[in-house]
Amino acid sequence: MDEARTASDSRATEQEHIRALRRARMEAGLARRYAVDRLFRLAGLSAVVFSALVLAFLLVSMTANGVSGFKRSELRMTVPIRGAMQIDAQRLGQPDPAGGLELAGLPHVIDSAADRAFGKGGARLLADDAWREVADTLIADPSLLNNATLDVSLPASDKLAAAQRGDGDPDLRTIATRLERAGKLVRAFDFGFLTRSDATSPQSVGIWGALKGSILTMLVTLVLAFPVGVLAALYLEEYAPRNRWTDLIEISINNLAAVPSIIFGLLGLAVFLGLFPNYRSAPLIGGMTLALMTMPVIVISGRNAIKGVPPSIRDAALAVGASPVQVVFHHVLPLALPGILTGTIIGMARALGETAPLLMIGMRAFVATPPGDLTSPSSVLPVQIFLWSDEIDRGFVERTSAAIVVLLAFLLLMNGLAIYLRNRFEKRW
């Protein structure tokens, strides 16, 4: 009996030991799984924090540098008007009014006023075409010709602007300090930066020419890429037979969406400029090139949006007698349109920031006037930023940051529009 009891106790002890080992292994396994789970969550949180920090650094650095780019050095002075020039107010209503003011001696009047205000050689402290800003003021309001004097704030020369920032000639820095203390030299917000075009001086450049070129280029891109992309998505999803050719087309479209953008630039250079050699640097050619790049994105997003429409919608429309075309254009397409528009705008935003394909088709020329139509020579925002970033003048560095701020604002506006359209028309099934 004692031996049997001892054997039974031994088996019970052994089983208890085995259960303890199993429990320990299970707890160790659970601990490892919890540790892996915590590590995964920590890695994900770190990735989000890192992305947010990079984005914040980009926005803060660009905004901090860009704020100074929206300003310029200006000289404040008083210009004699009445009796200083012999010109009739009606002349300002005729063609080339600035030319009339130049012939009347407005540049000489400005130079003389600068010499009186800032001392001998004061005219050299002004930018070369500073008189044109006074001319624009008089053209906008010819009644100012009756005033005895006119208080103006004109752009300083590049050298004086650099001296105000602490660079350049020491003697000129002394003059800049004296004028700044006298309140005659200031750093003022340059509203003209948003209305002027490219120039050789950082004091005179503006972003409007490139911004208008970008808008026209995006307009051509949208008009060409959107209808073709949507119709292609509808055909592939609703009508195309399922065979190897359809699979080949789908694979080709997916690959086109990942092709480097410079390849599309080479294609535009070979095809579009070969057909229209006189339209080099035109928004029409830029828009056609970017449409090739944007179209695969619209096709892919369009197909995904069409797939998201429940089959019951199609079955219900067919059941009440609608034709297949009516089912597609009266029911499927309107319901898929929010997703298609979202993908389209995101594709357009990507196209807006592209530089390589536009460089290939020649949209890097110096263009001092905004484009008048789709075939006029033009620049675009990313190319303008690229060109300014290549300048060694510090003034262009600040202007480059300001242009980047404008481009980011444009991109945020387009993405905000995409979010609004998605939330406004989105259907939940």
PDB file of N, CA, C and O in Angstrom, residues 355-397:
ATOM      1  N   THR A 355       8.853  68.903 -61.878  1.00  0.00           N
ATOM      2  CA  THR A 355       9.772  69.827 -62.546  1.00  0.00           C
ATOM      3  C   THR A 355      10.452  69.188 -63.749  1.00  0.00           C
ATOM      4  O   THR A 355      10.582  69.813 -64.803  1.00  0.00           O
ATOM      5  N   ALA A 356      10.849  67.925 -63.604  1.00  0.00           N
ATOM      6  CA  ALA A 356      11.664  67.279 -64.632  1.00  0.00           C
ATOM      7  C   ALA A 356      11.010  67.279 -66.011  1.00  0.00           C
ATOM      8  O   ALA A 356      11.659  67.671 -66.999  1.00  0.00           O
ATOM      9  N   PRO A 357       9.733  66.857 -66.152  1.00  0.00           N
ATOM     10  CA  PRO A 357       9.165  66.829 -67.514  1.00  0.00           C
ATOM     11  C   PRO A 357       9.047  68.213 -68.131  1.00  0.00           C
ATOM     12  O   PRO A 357       9.190  68.358 -69.346  1.00  0.00           O
ATOM     13  N   LEU A 358       8.825  69.236 -67.298  1.00  0.00           N
ATOM     14  CA  LEU A 358       8.690  70.587 -67.841  1.00  0.00           C
ATOM     15  C   LEU A 358      10.043  71.152 -68.250  1.00  0.00           C
ATOM     16  O   LEU A 358      10.132  71.959 -69.179  1.00  0.00           O
ATOM     17  N   LEU A 359      11.098  70.748 -67.546  1.00  0.00           N
ATOM     18  CA  LEU A 359      12.438  71.167 -67.968  1.00  0.00           C
ATOM     19  C   LEU A 359      12.778  70.565 -69.329  1.00  0.00           C
ATOM     20  O   LEU A 359      13.427  71.214 -70.164  1.00  0.00           O
ATOM     21  N   MET A 360      12.324  69.329 -69.551  1.00  0.00           N
ATOM     22  CA  MET A 360      12.659  68.664 -70.811  1.00  0.00           C
ATOM     23  C   MET A 360      12.006  69.337 -72.008  1.00  0.00           C
ATOM     24  O   MET A 360      12.528  69.293 -73.115  1.00  0.00           O
ATOM     25  N   ILE A 361      10.834  69.951 -71.815  1.00  0.00           N
ATOM     26  CA  ILE A 361      10.151  70.580 -72.949  1.00  0.00           C
ATOM     27  C   ILE A 361      10.439  72.072 -73.016  1.00  0.00           C
ATOM     28  O   ILE A 361       9.757  72.803 -73.733  1.00  0.00           O
ATOM     29  N   GLY A 362      11.438  72.538 -72.263  1.00  0.00           N
ATOM     30  CA  GLY A 362      11.916  73.903 -72.420  1.00  0.00           C
ATOM     31  C   GLY A 362      11.232  74.955 -71.592  1.00  0.00           C
ATOM     32  O   GLY A 362      11.397  76.152 -71.879  1.00  0.00           O
ATOM     33  N   MET A 363      10.480  74.587 -70.563  1.00  0.00           N
ATOM     34  CA  MET A 363       9.799  75.607 -69.752  1.00  0.00           C
ATOM     35  C   MET A 363      10.738  76.129 -68.661  1.00  0.00           C
ATOM     36  O   MET A 363      10.365  76.240 -67.498  1.00  0.00           O
ATOM     37  N   ARG A 364      11.960  76.453 -69.025  1.00  0.00           N
ATOM     38  CA  ARG A 364      12.912  77.013 -68.095  1.00  0.00           C
ATOM     39  C   ARG A 364      13.482  78.319 -68.641  1.00  0.00           C
ATOM     40  O   ARG A 364      14.507  78.807 -68.167  1.00  0.00           O
ATOM     41  N   ALA A 365      12.805  78.888 -69.632  1.00  0.00           N
ATOM     42  CA  ALA A 365      13.287  80.129 -70.219  1.00  0.00           C
ATOM     43  C   ALA A 365      12.970  81.313 -69.305  1.00  0.00           C
ATOM     44  O   ALA A 365      12.072  81.243 -68.461  1.00  0.00           O
ATOM     45  N   PHE A 366      13.732  82.392 -69.484  1.00  0.00           N
ATOM     46  CA  PHE A 366      13.453  83.626 -68.733  1.00  0.00           C
ATOM     47  C   PHE A 366      12.259  84.306 -69.384  1.00  0.00           C
ATOM     48  O   PHE A 366      12.335  84.768 -70.529  1.00  0.00           O
ATOM     49  N   VAL A 367      11.141  84.367 -68.685  1.00  0.00           N
ATOM     50  CA  VAL A 367       9.906  84.967 -69.203  1.00  0.00           C
ATOM     51  C   VAL A 367       9.516  86.099 -68.268  1.00  0.00           C
ATOM     52  O   VAL A 367       9.161  85.854 -67.113  1.00  0.00           O
ATOM     53  N   ALA A 368       9.596  87.325 -68.767  1.00  0.00           N
ATOM     54  CA  ALA A 368       9.386  88.502 -67.916  1.00  0.00           C
ATOM     55  C   ALA A 368       7.953  88.982 -67.890  1.00  0.00           C
ATOM     56  O   ALA A 368       7.635  89.916 -67.152  1.00  0.00           O
ATOM     57  N   THR A 369       7.071  88.376 -68.700  1.00  0.00           N
ATOM     58  CA  THR A 369       5.666  88.796 -68.720  1.00  0.00           C
ATOM     59  C   THR A 369       4.771  87.578 -68.525  1.00  0.00           C
ATOM     60  O   THR A 369       5.102  86.477 -68.997  1.00  0.00           O
ATOM     61  N   PRO A 370       3.639  87.732 -67.870  1.00  0.00           N
ATOM     62  CA  PRO A 370       2.728  86.597 -67.699  1.00  0.00           C
ATOM     63  C   PRO A 370       2.211  86.121 -69.052  1.00  0.00           C
ATOM     64  O   PRO A 370       2.054  86.918 -69.980  1.00  0.00           O
ATOM     65  N   PRO A 371       1.939  84.821 -69.199  1.00  0.00           N
ATOM     66  CA  PRO A 371       1.439  84.318 -70.490  1.00  0.00           C
ATOM     67  C   PRO A 371       0.051  84.872 -70.785  1.00  0.00           C
ATOM     68  O   PRO A 371      -0.809  84.942 -69.913  1.00  0.00           O
ATOM     69  N   GLY A 372      -0.153  85.266 -72.064  1.00  0.00           N
ATOM     70  CA  GLY A 372      -1.451  85.812 -72.446  1.00  0.00           C
ATOM     71  C   GLY A 372      -2.462  84.732 -72.800  1.00  0.00           C
ATOM     72  O   GLY A 372      -3.669  84.942 -72.652  1.00  0.00           O
ATOM     73  N   ASP A 373      -1.980  83.585 -73.294  1.00  0.00           N
ATOM     74  CA  ASP A 373      -2.871  82.485 -73.652  1.00  0.00           C
ATOM     75  C   ASP A 373      -2.114  81.168 -73.515  1.00  0.00           C
ATOM     76  O   ASP A 373      -0.978  81.148 -73.018  1.00  0.00           O
ATOM     77  N   LEU A 374      -2.727  80.103 -74.000  1.00  0.00           N
ATOM     78  CA  LEU A 374      -2.144  78.773 -73.808  1.00  0.00           C
ATOM     79  C   LEU A 374      -0.907  78.537 -74.669  1.00  0.00           C
ATOM     80  O   LEU A 374      -0.165  77.581 -74.423  1.00  0.00           O
ATOM     81  N   THR A 375      -0.691  79.352 -75.686  1.00  0.00           N
ATOM     82  CA  THR A 375       0.450  79.150 -76.579  1.00  0.00           C
ATOM     83  C   THR A 375       1.569  80.156 -76.340  1.00  0.00           C
ATOM     84  O   THR A 375       2.555  80.140 -77.071  1.00  0.00           O
ATOM     85  N   SER A 376       1.425  81.029 -75.357  1.00  0.00           N
ATOM     86  CA  SER A 376       2.467  82.026 -75.066  1.00  0.00           C
ATOM     87  C   SER A 376       3.585  81.389 -74.242  1.00  0.00           C
ATOM     88  O   SER A 376       3.338  80.474 -73.452  1.00  0.00           O
ATOM     89  N   PRO A 377       4.818  81.855 -74.422  1.00  0.00           N
ATOM     90  CA  PRO A 377       5.914  81.347 -73.568  1.00  0.00           C
ATOM     91  C   PRO A 377       5.618  81.608 -72.099  1.00  0.00           C
ATOM     92  O   PRO A 377       5.109  82.667 -71.733  1.00  0.00           O
ATOM     93  N   SER A 378       5.936  80.623 -71.279  1.00  0.00           N
ATOM     94  CA  SER A 378       5.577  80.738 -69.869  1.00  0.00           C
ATOM     95  C   SER A 378       6.525  79.913 -69.023  1.00  0.00           C
ATOM     96  O   SER A 378       7.281  79.079 -69.520  1.00  0.00           O
ATOM     97  N   SER A 379       6.480  80.178 -67.743  1.00  0.00           N
ATOM     98  CA  SER A 379       7.176  79.346 -66.778  1.00  0.00           C
ATOM     99  C   SER A 379       6.132  78.793 -65.808  1.00  0.00           C
ATOM    100  O   SER A 379       4.955  79.144 -65.891  1.00  0.00           O
ATOM    101  N   VAL A 380       6.553  77.914 -64.931  1.00  0.00           N
ATOM    102  CA  VAL A 380       5.653  77.355 -63.916  1.00  0.00           C
ATOM    103  C   VAL A 380       6.353  77.438 -62.561  1.00  0.00           C
ATOM    104  O   VAL A 380       7.571  77.620 -62.480  1.00  0.00           O
ATOM    105  N   LEU A 381       5.575  77.275 -61.516  1.00  0.00           N
ATOM    106  CA  LEU A 381       6.102  77.493 -60.165  1.00  0.00           C
ATOM    107  C   LEU A 381       7.315  76.623 -59.821  1.00  0.00           C
ATOM    108  O   LEU A 381       8.347  77.148 -59.375  1.00  0.00           O
ATOM    109  N   PRO A 382       7.260  75.289 -59.998  1.00  0.00           N
ATOM    110  CA  PRO A 382       8.437  74.492 -59.609  1.00  0.00           C
ATOM    111  C   PRO A 382       9.676  74.837 -60.418  1.00  0.00           C
ATOM    112  O   PRO A 382      10.787  74.840 -59.878  1.00  0.00           O
ATOM    113  N   VAL A 383       9.501  75.134 -61.707  1.00  0.00           N
ATOM    114  CA  VAL A 383      10.664  75.503 -62.526  1.00  0.00           C
ATOM    115  C   VAL A 383      11.200  76.868 -62.093  1.00  0.00           C
ATOM    116  O   VAL A 383      12.423  77.081 -62.040  1.00  0.00           O
ATOM    117  N   GLN A 384      10.296  77.804 -61.778  1.00  0.00           N
ATOM    118  CA  GLN A 384      10.742  79.119 -61.309  1.00  0.00           C
ATOM    119  C   GLN A 384      11.538  78.986 -60.018  1.00  0.00           C
ATOM    120  O   GLN A 384      12.569  79.649 -59.830  1.00  0.00           O
ATOM    121  N   ILE A 385      11.083  78.128 -59.119  1.00  0.00           N
ATOM    122  CA  ILE A 385      11.824  77.891 -57.872  1.00  0.00           C
ATOM    123  C   ILE A 385      13.193  77.289 -58.176  1.00  0.00           C
ATOM    124  O   ILE A 385      14.207  77.681 -57.586  1.00  0.00           O
ATOM    125  N   PHE A 386      13.226  76.353 -59.113  1.00  0.00           N
ATOM    126  CA  PHE A 386      14.511  75.732 -59.500  1.00  0.00           C
ATOM    127  C   PHE A 386      15.476  76.786 -60.053  1.00  0.00           C
ATOM    128  O   PHE A 386      16.668  76.790 -59.701  1.00  0.00           O
ATOM    129  N   LEU A 387      14.981  77.676 -60.892  1.00  0.00           N
ATOM    130  CA  LEU A 387      15.854  78.690 -61.489  1.00  0.00           C
ATOM    131  C   LEU A 387      16.354  79.682 -60.435  1.00  0.00           C
ATOM    132  O   LEU A 387      17.535  80.047 -60.428  1.00  0.00           O
ATOM    133  N   TRP A 388      15.484  80.126 -59.552  1.00  0.00           N
ATOM    134  CA  TRP A 388      15.911  81.077 -58.511  1.00  0.00           C
ATOM    135  C   TRP A 388      16.881  80.438 -57.529  1.00  0.00           C
ATOM    136  O   TRP A 388      17.782  81.108 -57.029  1.00  0.00           O
ATOM    137  N   SER A 389      16.689  79.163 -57.242  1.00  0.00           N
ATOM    138  CA  SER A 389      17.591  78.502 -56.291  1.00  0.00           C
ATOM    139  C   SER A 389      19.005  78.391 -56.836  1.00  0.00           C
ATOM    140  O   SER A 389      19.945  78.151 -56.076  1.00  0.00           O
ATOM    141  N   ASP A 390      19.164  78.549 -58.143  1.00  0.00           N
ATOM    142  CA  ASP A 390      20.485  78.457 -58.763  1.00  0.00           C
ATOM    143  C   ASP A 390      21.225  79.791 -58.727  1.00  0.00           C
ATOM    144  O   ASP A 390      22.394  79.864 -59.121  1.00  0.00           O
ATOM    145  N   GLU A 391      20.551  80.871 -58.311  1.00  0.00           N
ATOM    146  CA  GLU A 391      21.183  82.194 -58.231  1.00  0.00           C
ATOM    147  C   GLU A 391      22.007  82.300 -56.943  1.00  0.00           C
ATOM    148  O   GLU A 391      21.654  81.721 -55.915  1.00  0.00           O
ATOM    149  N   ILE A 392      23.101  83.064 -57.009  1.00  0.00           N
ATOM    150  CA  ILE A 392      23.973  83.185 -55.841  1.00  0.00           C
ATOM    151  C   ILE A 392      23.595  84.374 -54.957  1.00  0.00           C
ATOM    152  O   ILE A 392      24.035  84.459 -53.820  1.00  0.00           O
ATOM    153  N   ASP A 393      22.812  85.306 -55.490  1.00  0.00           N
ATOM    154  CA  ASP A 393      22.401  86.474 -54.700  1.00  0.00           C
ATOM    155  C   ASP A 393      21.512  86.029 -53.544  1.00  0.00           C
ATOM    156  O   ASP A 393      20.572  85.248 -53.722  1.00  0.00           O
ATOM    157  N   ARG A 394      21.807  86.536 -52.321  1.00  0.00           N
ATOM    158  CA  ARG A 394      21.021  86.150 -51.152  1.00  0.00           C
ATOM    159  C   ARG A 394      19.562  86.565 -51.282  1.00  0.00           C
ATOM    160  O   ARG A 394      18.672  85.932 -50.731  1.00  0.00           O
ATOM    161  N   GLY A 395      19.342  87.669 -52.013  1.00  0.00           N
ATOM    162  CA  GLY A 395      17.967  88.104 -52.226  1.00  0.00           C
ATOM    163  C   GLY A 395      17.139  87.051 -52.939  1.00  0.00           C
ATOM    164  O   GLY A 395      15.958  86.844 -52.627  1.00  0.00           O
ATOM    165  N   PHE A 396      17.745  86.334 -53.889  1.00  0.00           N
ATOM    166  CA  PHE A 396      17.028  85.270 -54.590  1.00  0.00           C
ATOM    167  C   PHE A 396      16.782  84.075 -53.663  1.00  0.00           C
ATOM    168  O   PHE A 396      15.820  83.337 -53.852  1.00  0.00           O
ATOM    169  N   VAL A 397      17.676  83.850 -52.699  1.00  0.00           N
ATOM    170  CA  VAL A 397      17.452  82.769 -51.736  1.00  0.00           C
ATOM    171  C   VAL A 397      16.165  83.023 -50.958  1.00  0.00           C
ATOM    172  O   VAL A 397      15.327  82.114 -50.766  1.00  0.00           O
TER     173      VAL A 397
END
